[in-house]
Amino acid sequence: MDLSTTIAGVRFPSCFMNASGALCVTRDELLALGRSHAGAIVTKSMTVEPRDGNPTPRYYAFPGGSINSMGLPNLGYQAYAALIPELKEFGKPVIASVAGLCEDDFPTIAAIINAAKPDLIEVNLSCPNIPGKPQIGYDAEASERLLKRVRKVITVPMGVKLPPYFDPAHHTAMGEVIGRCGVDFLNLINSVGNGLVVDPEREAVVIKPKGGFGGLGGTIIKPVALANVRAFWKIFEGRIPIIGTGGVVHGVDAFEHLLCGASAVQIGTVLVEEGVSVFGRLETELAAQFSKKGYAKLEDCRGKLQEL
Ligand code: SIN
């Protein structure tokens, strides 16, 4: 079964890859992704300085999902720039995820990372976990300003990772921004921030940062992720490729993302819970779903969700 895909002219041997943040901070983790069945290697979102991130516990899995407030722990952009040539030797696309603690950080990082020649760059406008720093993707003006600045220094395909939007008016407003900024692909969605998980036994929150508030992931966010994939697929009539992220735990979840218009899917919670062997399982399950439905490749079903 052909589970390969193409995003912004870059071919991926498999449509499954890690979501930035999941097992992709250290060199060892990134090399393990390279050796795995993953269709790409996505780096942790990087900042100018290396960061330890928020205090622990900062990740908690529960039936149906997870909550995290990692706080962008990462090696710093210079370390990832140095690692990119080694990661490219695996012969699959490398996606560098660029973040920042202020607007000026983004072009600084993007220019150096671009020079290291990852196959694609994903600009993360949606980290919900830095105390005192709102998600840029919820500010259309700031997003446009920032994307236009990074676009000037990025020569590889440039994507943007957005937070979830919950109203069509917000899909439309952000769609207009995206349409003006030369964005080559979208990644939808980052974790749903900010949620709060309560342990009734301990009568306490389950993660330490921000009084227990954090980004939700896993099965519980799938309908939100699918809605965002579908909304942006319709806004751009399929012209901007979409990576669907959120709630992919089984092959059939990926199939649903493809039907909504995704060209690939990223996994977070299930990767953290199962480790890199999960990629083989997901490929087998999606291939079985394709066989059952009589599809031979992704393009046969992408965007073909029927409306009633
Ligand atoms: C984090 O490191 O806190 C998560 C990053 C993100 O969700 O973008």
PDB file of C-alpha atoms and ligand atoms in Angstrom, residues 20-21 44-45 54 68-73 97 99 124-130 161 190-191 215, ligand 1:
ATOM      1  CA  SER A  20       6.896  18.767  17.394  1.00  0.00           C
ATOM      2  CA  GLY A  21       7.397  18.224  21.094  1.00  0.00           C
ATOM      3  CA  LYS A  44      11.171  20.323  18.926  1.00  0.00           C
ATOM      4  CA  SER A  45      10.168  23.971  18.575  1.00  0.00           C
ATOM      5  CA  ASN A  54       8.725  24.427  32.973  1.00  0.00           C
ATOM      6  CA  ASN A  68       1.137  19.200  29.055  1.00  0.00           C
ATOM      7  CA  SER A  69       2.861  22.392  29.949  1.00  0.00           C
ATOM      8  CA  MET A  70       6.388  21.636  28.828  1.00  0.00           C
ATOM      9  CA  GLY A  71       7.443  25.264  28.365  1.00  0.00           C
ATOM     10  CA  LEU A  72       9.521  24.745  25.224  1.00  0.00           C
ATOM     11  CA  PRO A  73      12.412  22.686  26.616  1.00  0.00           C
ATOM     12  CA  SER A  97      10.049  23.853  14.098  1.00  0.00           C
ATOM     13  CA  ALA A  99       9.383  29.260  17.938  1.00  0.00           C
ATOM     14  CA  ASN A 124       5.001  27.645  15.628  1.00  0.00           C
ATOM     15  CA  LEU A 125       2.524  30.400  16.462  1.00  0.00           C
ATOM     16  CA  SER A 126       0.688  28.353  19.034  1.00  0.00           C
ATOM     17  CA  CYS A 127       2.606  27.295  22.137  1.00  0.00           C
ATOM     18  CA  PRO A 128       0.109  27.659  25.013  1.00  0.00           C
ATOM     19  CA  ASN A 129       2.582  27.051  27.801  1.00  0.00           C
ATOM     20  CA  ILE A 130       4.843  30.033  28.334  1.00  0.00           C
ATOM     21  CA  LYS A 161       1.411  25.616  13.139  1.00  0.00           C
ATOM     22  CA  ASN A 190      -1.420  22.543  18.319  1.00  0.00           C
ATOM     23  CA  SER A 191      -2.681  21.330  21.673  1.00  0.00           C
ATOM     24  CA  GLY A 215      -2.451  22.089  26.413  1.00  0.00           C
TER      25      GLY A 215
HETATM   26  C1  SIN B   1       5.640  23.198  25.066  1.00  0.00           C
HETATM   27  O1  SIN B   1       6.841  23.000  24.939  1.00  0.00           O
HETATM   28  O2  SIN B   1       5.164  23.717  26.077  1.00  0.00           O
HETATM   29  C2  SIN B   1       4.702  22.778  23.969  1.00  0.00           C
HETATM   30  C3  SIN B   1       5.016  23.490  22.740  1.00  0.00           C
HETATM   31  C4  SIN B   1       3.831  23.742  21.886  1.00  0.00           C
HETATM   32  O3  SIN B   1       2.733  23.273  22.202  1.00  0.00           O
HETATM   33  O4  SIN B   1       3.970  24.433  20.898  1.00  0.00           O
END
